[in-house]
């Protein structure tokens, strides 16, 4: 991986002339700053001003052209975290003629993806905010291929997980600090700015207490396509016929400890008759952890970022998340949400320590390690007495921090009991056949025929053909839902039917117009679209 931008690839004179004559060209997707990604030609960056620069000329393009709304609050989010005010992107504008008076531009020949990492020292953030969004942003734009170069503008140093970012393209990612050494004015020949948020499933609680995102758009399939890619890059092959089944305990060694880890491991091994091993980020290489987790039957860990590694678990495996005293599992669900994404096919179990005797608190540590000695006496007392941390905003709530740093002596019978409520026999990957869910198309050729008997009775015979895709599918159960609505009324009569025709006579009046809505349902819960509404007059 080469770090120097090879200037040989660029005809410098031609590039400079193009910049001066054509200026910057920008076309974006997205209606709001929160869903926008922009493609640029000749976007520049002043390493002295630490600002991006847009050069106006006769051929420059700026879409959307927002005027001063570009600052309300920004053109786009540079990280995948929604609308965070430390992560905004914008540029300053200059006429291309100003280039005459500026440092000579250095051109970046690689197609660039310019973005912010959100918190590169925390593994959950690394995967959820950066790696998955970068991977799928690159999938979205075909010139962001393996030869593209990532530029991280958040200003952090590499961080402990930098090797993971390097897997995403063949070129060494560059950090903001490193740009200075490349030149005073950098001009990206072709670049994309911003990250897709389409794969994120969690909001961290900046404006409302943390929780799953309101509209999750990712399924286990896309997560697993990404992990497959990562494992290929890490040279880890999936052992198809894994000989031995085992449990992985993912331990933390600095804080939020399991105080009776040895006892826990023995108990799990005995209960499930499986080898049980421990891993930690401090003692194992990332590849080794992935290799172990990707074949495990069960992953057991304290709540914490390391649990994002359940992304690598095989289908059918079980995730057991342990919560310290006073921390309500329902209030902190990034890993539960991940494990229960449709198609992830993981079993998720939360266990909480509810026994004060089994917790060790460290109120005297510095505040950032969860100490509370800096708070007034009354507040300290309230916190220590409290049995549950109330819902709170990110990120420095002292009551959360002191509880999150507790060590826990896991009550073994209570834990085994909770696991056994879900895992009846042996845990672990079942050889599952593909269970992807396909939805029916519209029913076709819907027709209705009315008949009137006298002045008070009428019948409505409705028929339709199967959805077009059904003839190519094996579907366990095919049903049809029909709604009959009298024109002008808000209510309707719903029916679930097994056949492709039905004669309705209940509540059907003569000389009335009915709207008939029909859709197909596969396997009870796969609801298809309604066909165009039928108008039927009796
Ligand atoms: N971490 C770790 N061992 C520890 C404490 C933390 O490996 O004893 C890792 C953790 O998995 C995460 C990072 O260090 O990747 C930051 O941990 P922190 O406790 O700040 O965040 P949390 O795990 O609560 O998200």
Coordinates of C-alpha atoms and ligand atoms in Angstrom, one line a residue:
X1 CA 0.0 0.0 0.0
X2 CA 1.5 3.2 -1.1
X3 CA 1.0 6.4 0.8
X4 CA 2.4 8.8 -1.8
X5 CA 0.1 10.2 -4.3
X6 CA 1.9 9.3 -7.5
X7 CA 1.9 12.5 -9.4
X8 CA 3.1 10.7 -12.5
X9 CA -0.4 9.5 -13.1
X10 CA -1.6 13.0 -13.6
X11 CA -0.7 15.3 -16.4
X12 CA -0.1 18.2 -14.1
X13 CA -0.4 20.9 -16.7
X14 CA -3.7 19.5 -18.1
X15 CA -5.1 19.0 -14.6
X16 CA -4.3 22.6 -13.6
X17 CA -5.8 23.9 -16.7
X18 CA -9.0 21.9 -16.3
X19 CA -9.3 23.2 -12.7
X20 CA -8.9 26.8 -13.7
X21 CA -11.2 26.5 -16.7
X22 CA -13.9 24.1 -15.3
X23 CA -13.8 24.8 -11.6
X24 CA -15.5 22.5 -9.2
X25 CA -18.4 20.3 -10.2
X26 CA -20.7 18.8 -7.5
X27 CA -23.8 16.7 -7.9
X28 CA -25.4 15.2 -4.8
X29 CA -28.1 12.7 -3.8
X30 CA -30.5 13.2 -1.0
X31 CA -33.0 15.9 0.0
X32 CA -31.6 16.8 3.4
X33 CA -28.2 17.2 4.9
X34 CA -28.8 14.0 6.8
X35 CA -29.2 11.8 3.7
X36 CA -26.9 13.5 1.3
X37 CA -23.8 12.1 -0.4
X38 CA -22.0 14.4 -2.9
X39 CA -19.9 13.5 -5.9
X40 CA -17.3 16.1 -6.8
X41 CA -14.9 16.8 -9.6
X42 CA -12.0 19.1 -8.6
X43 CA -12.9 19.6 -5.0
X44 CA -10.0 21.1 -3.2
X45 CA -8.8 21.3 0.4
X46 CA -6.5 23.9 1.9
X47 CA -4.4 22.2 4.6
X48 CA -3.5 25.6 6.0
X49 CA -7.1 26.8 6.4
X50 CA -8.3 23.2 7.1
X51 CA -11.2 24.0 4.8
X52 CA -12.6 22.4 1.6
X53 CA -12.7 24.8 -1.3
X54 CA -15.1 25.0 -4.2
X55 CA -13.8 26.9 -7.2
X56 CA -16.4 28.8 -9.4
X57 CA -15.8 29.0 -13.1
X58 CA -18.0 29.1 -16.2
X59 CA -18.4 25.3 -16.1
X60 CA -18.9 24.7 -12.4
X61 CA -22.0 22.9 -11.1
X62 CA -23.4 22.9 -7.6
X63 CA -26.4 20.7 -7.1
X64 CA -28.3 21.1 -4.9
X65 CA -27.7 24.9 -5.1
X66 CA -28.9 25.8 -1.6
X67 CA -27.7 29.4 -1.3
X68 CA -27.3 30.1 2.4
X69 CA -29.3 27.1 3.3
X70 CA -26.1 25.3 2.8
X71 CA -25.2 26.6 6.3
X72 CA -28.5 25.6 7.9
X73 CA -26.9 23.6 9.5
X74 CA -24.6 22.1 6.8
X75 CA -24.4 20.6 3.4
X76 CA -24.1 17.1 4.7
X77 CA -23.1 14.8 7.6
X78 CA -19.6 13.7 7.2
X79 CA -20.0 10.7 9.5
X80 CA -22.8 8.2 9.5
X81 CA -24.1 9.5 12.8
X82 CA -27.3 11.5 12.1
X83 CA -27.1 15.3 12.3
X84 CA -24.2 15.4 14.9
X85 CA -23.0 19.0 15.0
X86 CA -19.3 18.0 15.2
X87 CA -19.6 16.1 12.0
X88 CA -20.9 18.6 9.5
X89 CA -19.3 19.1 6.0
X90 CA -19.2 22.3 4.1
X91 CA -16.8 24.2 1.8
X92 CA -15.8 27.8 1.2
X93 CA -16.2 29.3 -2.3
X94 CA -13.6 31.1 -4.4
X95 CA -13.5 32.1 -8.0
X96 CA -11.2 29.9 -10.1
X97 CA -9.2 33.0 -10.9
X98 CA -8.0 33.1 -7.3
X99 CA -5.9 30.0 -8.0
X100 CA -3.3 32.4 -9.6
X101 CA -2.6 33.7 -6.1
X102 CA -2.8 30.5 -4.2
X103 CA -0.3 27.7 -3.5
X104 CA 0.2 25.4 -6.5
X105 CA -2.4 22.6 -6.2
X106 CA -1.3 19.0 -5.6
X107 CA -3.7 16.7 -7.4
X108 CA -5.0 13.5 -5.9
X109 CA -5.4 11.0 -8.7
X110 CA -7.3 8.3 -6.8
X111 CA -11.0 8.4 -6.6
X112 CA -11.5 9.5 -3.0
X113 CA -14.1 8.8 -0.4
X114 CA -14.0 11.6 2.1
X115 CA -15.7 11.0 5.5
X116 CA -15.4 11.2 9.3
X117 CA -14.9 8.2 11.5
X118 CA -17.1 8.7 14.6
X119 CA -15.2 7.0 17.4
X120 CA -12.4 4.9 16.0
X121 CA -11.3 3.6 19.5
X122 CA -14.6 1.9 20.2
X123 CA -15.3 -1.3 18.3
X124 CA -19.1 -0.9 18.2
X125 CA -18.6 2.5 16.7
X126 CA -15.9 1.2 14.3
X127 CA -18.2 -1.3 12.8
X128 CA -21.6 0.4 13.0
X129 CA -20.6 4.0 12.2
X130 CA -17.6 3.4 9.9
X131 CA -16.9 0.1 8.4
X132 CA -20.4 -1.0 7.4
X133 CA -21.3 2.5 6.1
X134 CA -18.0 2.8 4.2
X135 CA -18.4 -0.6 2.7
X136 CA -22.0 0.1 1.5
X137 CA -21.2 3.6 0.3
X138 CA -18.5 2.0 -1.9
X139 CA -21.1 -0.5 -3.2
X140 CA -23.4 2.4 -4.1
X141 CA -20.9 4.2 -6.4
X142 CA -19.2 2.0 -8.9
X143 CA -16.0 4.1 -9.2
X144 CA -15.5 3.7 -5.4
X145 CA -13.8 0.4 -6.1
X146 CA -10.8 -1.4 -4.5
X147 CA -8.5 1.3 -6.0
X148 CA -10.4 4.1 -4.3
X149 CA -8.7 5.9 -1.4
X150 CA -10.3 6.7 1.9
X151 CA -9.7 10.1 3.5
X152 CA -10.6 10.4 7.2
X153 CA -11.2 14.0 8.1
X154 CA -12.3 13.7 11.8
X155 CA -8.8 14.5 13.0
X156 CA -8.1 11.5 15.1
X157 CA -4.9 9.5 14.8
X158 CA -5.1 6.0 13.3
X159 CA -6.5 4.4 16.5
X160 CA -6.3 0.8 17.6
X161 CA -8.5 -0.7 14.9
X162 CA -6.9 1.0 11.9
X163 CA -6.0 -2.3 10.3
X164 CA -9.7 -2.9 9.8
X165 CA -10.2 0.3 7.9
X166 CA -7.3 -0.8 5.6
X167 CA -9.2 -3.8 4.5
X168 CA -11.8 -1.7 2.7
X169 CA -9.6 -0.7 -0.2
X170 CA -6.1 -1.5 -1.7
X171 CA -4.8 2.0 -0.9
X172 CA -3.6 3.2 2.5
X173 CA -6.3 5.4 4.0
X174 CA -5.1 8.9 4.8
X175 CA -5.8 11.0 7.9
X176 CA -6.4 14.7 8.1
X177 CA -3.0 15.3 9.7
X178 CA -1.2 13.5 6.9
X179 CA -2.7 15.8 4.3
X180 CA -0.4 18.6 5.4
X181 CA 2.6 16.7 4.2
X182 CA 1.2 16.3 0.8
X183 CA 0.8 20.0 0.0
X184 CA -0.9 23.3 0.9
X185 CA -3.7 23.0 -1.6
X186 CA -4.9 19.5 -2.4
X187 CA -7.3 19.0 -5.3
X188 CA -9.3 15.7 -5.5
X189 CA -9.8 14.8 -9.1
X190 CA -12.9 12.7 -8.3
X191 CA -14.3 12.4 -4.9
X192 CA -17.4 11.3 -2.9
X193 CA -18.2 13.1 0.3
X194 CA -20.3 11.6 3.1
X195 CA -21.4 8.1 4.1
X196 CA -24.6 6.1 3.6
X197 CA -26.6 5.6 6.7
X198 CA -28.7 2.9 5.3
X199 CA -27.0 0.1 7.3
X200 CA -27.1 1.8 10.7
X201 CA -29.5 0.3 13.3
X202 CA -28.8 2.3 16.5
X203 CA -28.9 5.9 17.7
X204 CA -26.6 6.7 20.6
X205 CA -28.8 9.1 22.6
X206 CA -27.6 12.6 21.6
X207 CA -31.1 14.1 21.4
X208 CA -33.3 11.4 23.0
X209 CA -32.2 8.4 25.1
X210 CA -30.4 5.8 23.1
X211 CA -32.3 3.0 21.2
X212 CA -32.8 1.3 17.9
X213 CA -33.2 3.7 15.0
X214 CA -36.8 4.4 14.1
X215 CA -36.6 3.1 10.6
X216 CA -34.1 0.2 10.2
X217 CA -33.3 -0.5 6.6
X218 CA -30.7 -3.3 6.9
X219 CA -31.2 -7.0 7.2
X220 CA -29.0 -9.9 8.3
X221 CA -28.2 -10.6 4.6
X222 CA -26.4 -7.3 4.0
X223 CA -24.6 -7.6 7.4
X224 CA -23.4 -11.1 6.4
X225 CA -22.3 -10.0 3.0
X226 CA -20.1 -7.5 4.7
X227 CA -18.7 -10.0 7.2
X228 CA -18.0 -12.4 4.4
X229 CA -16.0 -9.7 2.7
X230 CA -14.1 -8.9 5.9
X231 CA -13.3 -12.5 6.5
X232 CA -12.0 -13.0 3.0
X233 CA -9.7 -10.0 3.5
X234 CA -8.6 -11.4 6.9
X235 CA -7.9 -14.8 5.2
X236 CA -10.4 -16.6 7.4
X237 CA -12.2 -19.4 5.7
X238 CA -15.5 -20.6 7.1
X239 CA -15.1 -24.1 8.3
X240 CA -18.2 -25.7 6.9
X241 CA -18.2 -28.9 8.9
X242 CA -16.8 -27.6 12.1
X243 CA -15.9 -30.6 14.1
X244 CA -16.3 -29.4 17.6
X245 CA -19.0 -27.1 19.1
X246 CA -17.9 -24.5 21.6
X247 CA -18.9 -21.5 23.6
X248 CA -16.9 -18.2 23.5
X249 CA -16.8 -15.9 26.6
X250 CA -15.7 -12.5 25.4
X251 CA -14.1 -10.9 28.5
X252 CA -13.1 -7.3 29.3
X253 CA -9.9 -6.9 31.3
X254 CA -10.0 -3.2 32.3
X255 CA -13.5 -2.5 33.6
X256 CA -17.0 -4.0 33.7
X257 CA -15.4 -7.3 34.7
X258 CA -16.9 -10.7 35.3
X259 CA -15.5 -11.3 38.8
X260 CA -16.0 -15.1 38.7
X261 CA -15.0 -15.8 35.2
X262 CA -13.4 -19.2 35.9
X263 CA -16.5 -20.4 37.7
X264 CA -18.7 -19.1 34.8
X265 CA -16.7 -20.9 32.2
X266 CA -16.8 -24.2 34.1
X267 CA -20.5 -23.9 34.6
X268 CA -21.2 -23.2 30.9
X269 CA -19.0 -26.0 29.8
X270 CA -20.8 -28.4 32.2
X271 CA -24.3 -27.2 31.4
X272 CA -24.0 -27.4 27.7
X273 CA -21.4 -30.1 27.5
X274 CA -19.2 -27.9 25.3
X275 CA -15.7 -26.6 25.3
X276 CA -15.8 -23.0 26.6
X277 CA -13.0 -20.6 25.8
X278 CA -12.3 -16.9 26.7
X279 CA -11.1 -14.2 24.4
X280 CA -10.4 -10.5 24.9
X281 CA -9.4 -7.6 22.7
X282 CA -6.3 -7.2 24.9
X283 CA -5.0 -10.8 24.6
X284 CA -6.1 -11.9 21.2
X285 CA -5.6 -10.7 17.7
X286 CA -8.6 -9.5 15.9
X287 CA -8.3 -12.3 13.3
X288 CA -8.2 -14.9 16.0
X289 CA -11.3 -13.6 17.6
X290 CA -13.2 -13.5 14.3
X291 CA -12.0 -17.1 13.5
X292 CA -13.2 -18.3 16.9
X293 CA -16.5 -16.4 16.9
X294 CA -17.4 -17.3 13.3
X295 CA -17.7 -21.0 14.4
X296 CA -19.1 -20.6 17.9
X297 CA -22.4 -21.9 19.1
X298 CA -22.7 -19.2 21.8
X299 CA -21.1 -15.9 22.6
X300 CA -21.3 -14.7 26.2
X301 CA -20.1 -11.2 27.2
X302 CA -20.7 -8.2 29.5
X303 CA -22.6 -5.4 27.7
X304 CA -20.0 -3.5 25.7
X305 CA -18.6 -2.7 22.3
X306 CA -16.8 -6.0 22.0
X307 CA -20.3 -7.5 21.5
X308 CA -20.5 -6.0 18.1
X309 CA -18.4 -9.0 17.1
X310 CA -21.6 -11.1 17.2
X311 CA -21.9 -9.8 13.6
X312 CA -19.5 -12.7 12.8
X313 CA -21.5 -15.4 14.6
X314 CA -22.9 -18.2 12.4
X315 CA -26.6 -18.3 11.9
X316 CA -28.4 -20.1 14.7
X317 CA -25.9 -19.1 17.3
X318 CA -26.9 -17.6 20.7
X319 CA -25.8 -14.2 22.1
X320 CA -25.8 -13.8 25.8
X321 CA -25.4 -10.2 27.0
X322 CA -24.7 -9.7 30.7
X323 CA -25.7 -6.4 32.3
X324 CA -24.3 -5.1 35.6
X325 CA -26.4 -4.1 38.6
X326 CA -28.9 -1.3 38.0
X327 CA -28.5 -1.3 34.3
X328 CA -31.8 -2.1 32.6
X329 CA -31.1 -4.3 29.5
X330 CA -34.1 -2.8 27.7
X331 CA -32.5 0.6 27.8
X332 CA -29.2 -0.3 26.1
X333 CA -30.0 -2.5 23.1
X334 CA -27.4 -2.0 20.3
X335 CA -26.4 -5.7 20.4
X336 CA -29.9 -6.9 20.9
X337 CA -31.1 -4.9 17.9
X338 CA -28.2 -6.3 15.9
X339 CA -28.9 -9.9 16.9
X340 CA -32.6 -9.6 16.2
X341 CA -32.3 -7.9 12.8
X342 CA -34.5 -9.8 10.3
X343 CA -32.4 -12.5 8.8
X344 CA -29.5 -12.4 11.3
X345 CA -30.9 -15.6 12.7
X346 CA -29.3 -15.3 16.1
X347 CA -30.9 -16.0 19.4
X348 CA -30.5 -13.1 21.9
X349 CA -30.6 -13.4 25.7
X350 CA -30.1 -10.7 28.2
X351 CA -29.2 -11.4 31.8
X352 CA -29.0 -8.7 34.5
X353 CA -27.4 -8.8 37.9
X354 CA -30.2 -7.9 40.2
X355 CA -28.3 -8.6 43.4
X356 CA -26.5 -5.8 45.1
X357 CA -24.3 -8.3 46.9
X358 CA -22.8 -9.4 43.6
X359 CA -21.8 -6.0 42.4
X360 CA -18.5 -4.1 43.0
X361 CA -18.7 -0.3 42.5
X362 CA -15.8 2.1 42.1
X363 CA -17.2 5.5 43.2
X364 CA -13.7 6.9 43.9
X365 CA -12.2 6.5 40.5
X366 CA -11.7 9.6 38.3
X367 CA -15.1 10.8 36.8
X368 CA -14.3 9.5 33.3
X369 CA -13.8 6.0 34.7
X370 CA -17.1 6.3 36.4
X371 CA -16.2 7.9 39.7
X372 CA -18.8 10.0 41.4
X373 CA -16.7 11.6 44.2
X374 CA -16.9 15.0 42.4
X375 CA -20.7 15.0 42.8
X376 CA -22.4 16.5 45.9
X377 CA -23.1 14.2 48.8
X378 CA -26.8 14.0 48.3
X379 CA -26.5 13.1 44.7
X380 CA -23.8 10.5 45.5
X381 CA -26.1 8.9 48.0
X382 CA -29.1 8.9 45.7
X383 CA -27.0 7.1 43.0
X384 CA -25.7 4.5 45.4
X385 CA -29.1 3.8 46.7
X386 CA -30.8 3.7 43.3
X387 CA -31.7 0.3 41.8
X388 CA -31.9 1.5 38.3
X389 CA -30.1 4.1 36.2
X390 CA -32.9 6.3 34.8
X391 CA -32.9 6.8 31.0
X392 CA -30.4 9.4 30.1
X393 CA -28.7 11.2 27.2
X394 CA -25.2 10.4 25.9
X395 CA -22.4 10.6 27.0
X396 CA -21.3 11.7 30.4
X397 CA -24.0 10.7 32.7
X398 CA -22.2 9.9 36.0
X399 CA -24.8 7.5 37.2
X400 CA -24.5 5.5 34.1
X401 CA -20.7 5.6 34.2
X402 CA -20.4 4.4 37.7
X403 CA -22.8 1.5 37.1
X404 CA -21.2 0.7 33.7
X405 CA -17.9 0.3 35.4
X406 CA -19.1 -2.1 38.1
X407 CA -17.6 -5.6 38.3
X408 CA -20.1 -8.4 38.5
X409 CA -20.1 -11.7 40.2
X410 CA -22.4 -13.6 37.9
X411 CA -25.0 -15.6 39.7
X412 CA -24.6 -18.9 37.8
X413 CA -27.9 -20.6 38.5
X414 CA -29.8 -17.4 37.6
X415 CA -27.8 -17.1 34.4
X416 CA -28.2 -20.7 33.4
X417 CA -31.9 -20.5 34.1
X418 CA -32.3 -17.5 31.8
X419 CA -30.4 -19.2 29.0
X420 CA -32.3 -22.4 29.4
X421 CA -35.6 -20.5 28.9
X422 CA -34.5 -19.9 25.3
X423 CA -31.9 -22.6 24.6
X424 CA -33.7 -25.9 25.2
X425 CA -31.2 -28.4 23.9
X426 CA -27.8 -27.7 22.5
X427 CA -27.1 -24.2 21.5
X428 CA -25.5 -23.4 18.2
X429 CA -25.7 -23.3 14.5
X430 CA -28.4 -25.4 13.0
X431 CA -27.8 -26.4 9.5
X432 CA -30.4 -24.1 8.2
X433 CA -31.7 -24.0 4.7
X434 CA -32.0 -20.7 3.1
X435 CA -35.0 -19.0 4.7
X436 CA -35.0 -15.7 2.7
X437 CA -38.5 -14.4 2.6
X438 CA -39.9 -13.5 -0.8
X439 CA -43.1 -11.4 -1.1
X440 CA -46.0 -12.1 -3.5
X441 CA -46.6 -9.8 -6.4
X442 CA -50.1 -8.3 -7.1
X443 CA -52.9 -10.6 -7.9
X444 CA -53.8 -10.4 -11.6
X445 CA -57.0 -10.0 -13.7
X446 CA -59.3 -9.2 -10.8
X447 CA -62.9 -9.1 -11.8
X448 CA -66.2 -8.7 -10.1
X449 CA -69.8 -9.6 -11.0
X450 CA -72.8 -8.3 -9.1
X451 CA -76.2 -9.8 -8.9
X452 CA -79.3 -8.3 -7.3
X453 CA -82.1 -10.3 -5.7
X454 CA -85.1 -8.1 -5.1
X455 CA -84.8 -4.8 -3.4
X456 CA -82.7 -5.8 -0.3
X457 CA -80.3 -8.5 -1.3
X458 CA -77.3 -8.6 -3.5
X459 CA -74.2 -10.7 -4.2
X460 CA -70.7 -9.9 -5.3
X461 CA -68.7 -12.6 -7.1
X462 CA -65.0 -11.6 -7.1
X463 CA -62.3 -13.6 -8.8
X464 CA -58.6 -13.1 -9.6
X465 CA -55.5 -14.9 -10.8
X466 CA -52.4 -15.8 -8.8
X467 CA -49.5 -13.3 -8.6
X468 CA -47.1 -13.7 -11.5
X469 CA -44.1 -14.8 -9.4
X470 CA -46.0 -17.6 -7.6
X471 CA -45.6 -20.0 -10.5
X472 CA -41.9 -20.0 -10.0
X473 CA -42.0 -20.4 -6.2
X474 CA -42.6 -23.2 -3.7
X475 CA -44.7 -21.5 -1.1
X476 CA -45.9 -23.4 2.0
X477 CA -49.2 -21.4 2.3
X478 CA -50.9 -19.0 -0.1
X479 CA -53.8 -17.0 1.1
X480 CA -55.7 -14.0 -0.2
X481 CA -56.9 -11.0 1.7
X482 CA -59.9 -9.2 0.3
X483 CA -61.3 -5.9 1.7
X484 CA -64.8 -4.8 0.7
X485 CA -65.5 -1.2 1.2
X486 CA -68.6 0.7 0.4
X487 CA -67.8 3.8 -1.6
X488 CA -67.6 6.8 0.7
X489 CA -67.3 4.8 3.9
X490 CA -64.1 4.7 6.0
X491 CA -64.5 1.1 7.2
X492 CA -64.2 -2.1 5.2
X493 CA -65.0 -5.8 5.7
X494 CA -61.8 -7.9 5.6
X495 CA -61.7 -11.6 4.5
X496 CA -58.9 -14.1 4.4
X497 CA -59.5 -16.6 1.6
X498 CA -57.8 -19.7 0.3
X499 CA -59.2 -19.7 -3.2
X500 CA -59.1 -17.3 -6.2
X501 CA -62.7 -16.5 -6.2
X502 CA -65.4 -15.9 -3.7
X503 CA -69.0 -14.8 -3.7
X504 CA -69.8 -12.2 -1.0
X505 CA -73.4 -11.9 0.2
X506 CA -73.2 -10.8 3.8
X507 CA -73.8 -7.0 4.1
X508 CA -73.9 -6.5 0.4
X509 CA -76.6 -4.0 -0.6
X510 CA -78.2 -3.6 -3.9
X511 CA -77.6 -0.4 -6.0
X512 CA -74.4 0.4 -4.2
X513 CA -70.8 0.9 -5.3
X514 CA -68.1 -1.2 -3.6
X515 CA -64.4 -0.9 -3.7
X516 CA -62.7 -4.3 -3.6
X517 CA -59.0 -4.5 -2.5
X518 CA -57.2 -7.8 -3.0
X519 CA -53.7 -8.9 -2.0
X520 CA -51.8 -12.2 -1.7
X521 CA -50.2 -13.4 1.5
X522 CA -47.4 -16.0 1.6
X523 CA -46.8 -18.1 4.7
X524 CA -49.1 -16.0 7.0
X525 CA -47.0 -12.9 7.3
X526 CA -45.5 -12.0 3.9
X527 CA -48.1 -9.5 2.8
X528 CA -48.0 -8.6 -0.9
X529 CA -49.2 -5.3 -2.5
X530 CA -52.8 -4.6 -3.2
X531 CA -53.9 -4.9 -6.8
X532 CA -55.5 -1.9 -8.4
X533 CA -58.8 -1.3 -6.6
X534 CA -61.9 -2.9 -8.3
X535 CA -65.0 -0.8 -8.6
X536 CA -68.1 -3.0 -8.3
X537 CA -71.7 -1.8 -8.6
X538 CA -74.5 -4.0 -7.5
Ligands
LIG1 N1 -12.6 -2.5 26.0 C1 -11.9 -3.7 26.2 N2 -11.7 -4.1 27.4 C2 -12.0 -3.4 28.5 C3 -12.7 -2.2 28.3 C4 -12.9 -1.8 27.1 O1 -11.6 -4.4 25.2 O2 -11.7 -3.9 29.6 C5 -12.8 -2.0 24.6 C6 -14.3 -2.0 24.3 O3 -14.7 -3.2 23.7 C7 -14.4 -0.9 23.3 C8 -13.4 0.1 23.8 O4 -12.4 -0.7 24.6 O5 -14.0 -1.3 22.0 C9 -14.0 1.2 24.6 O6 -14.7 0.7 25.7 P1 -15.8 1.5 26.5 O7 -16.0 0.9 27.8 O8 -15.4 3.0 26.5 O9 -17.1 1.5 25.6 P2 -18.3 0.4 25.6 O10 -17.7 -1.0 25.6 O11 -19.1 0.6 26.8 O12 -19.0 0.8 24.3

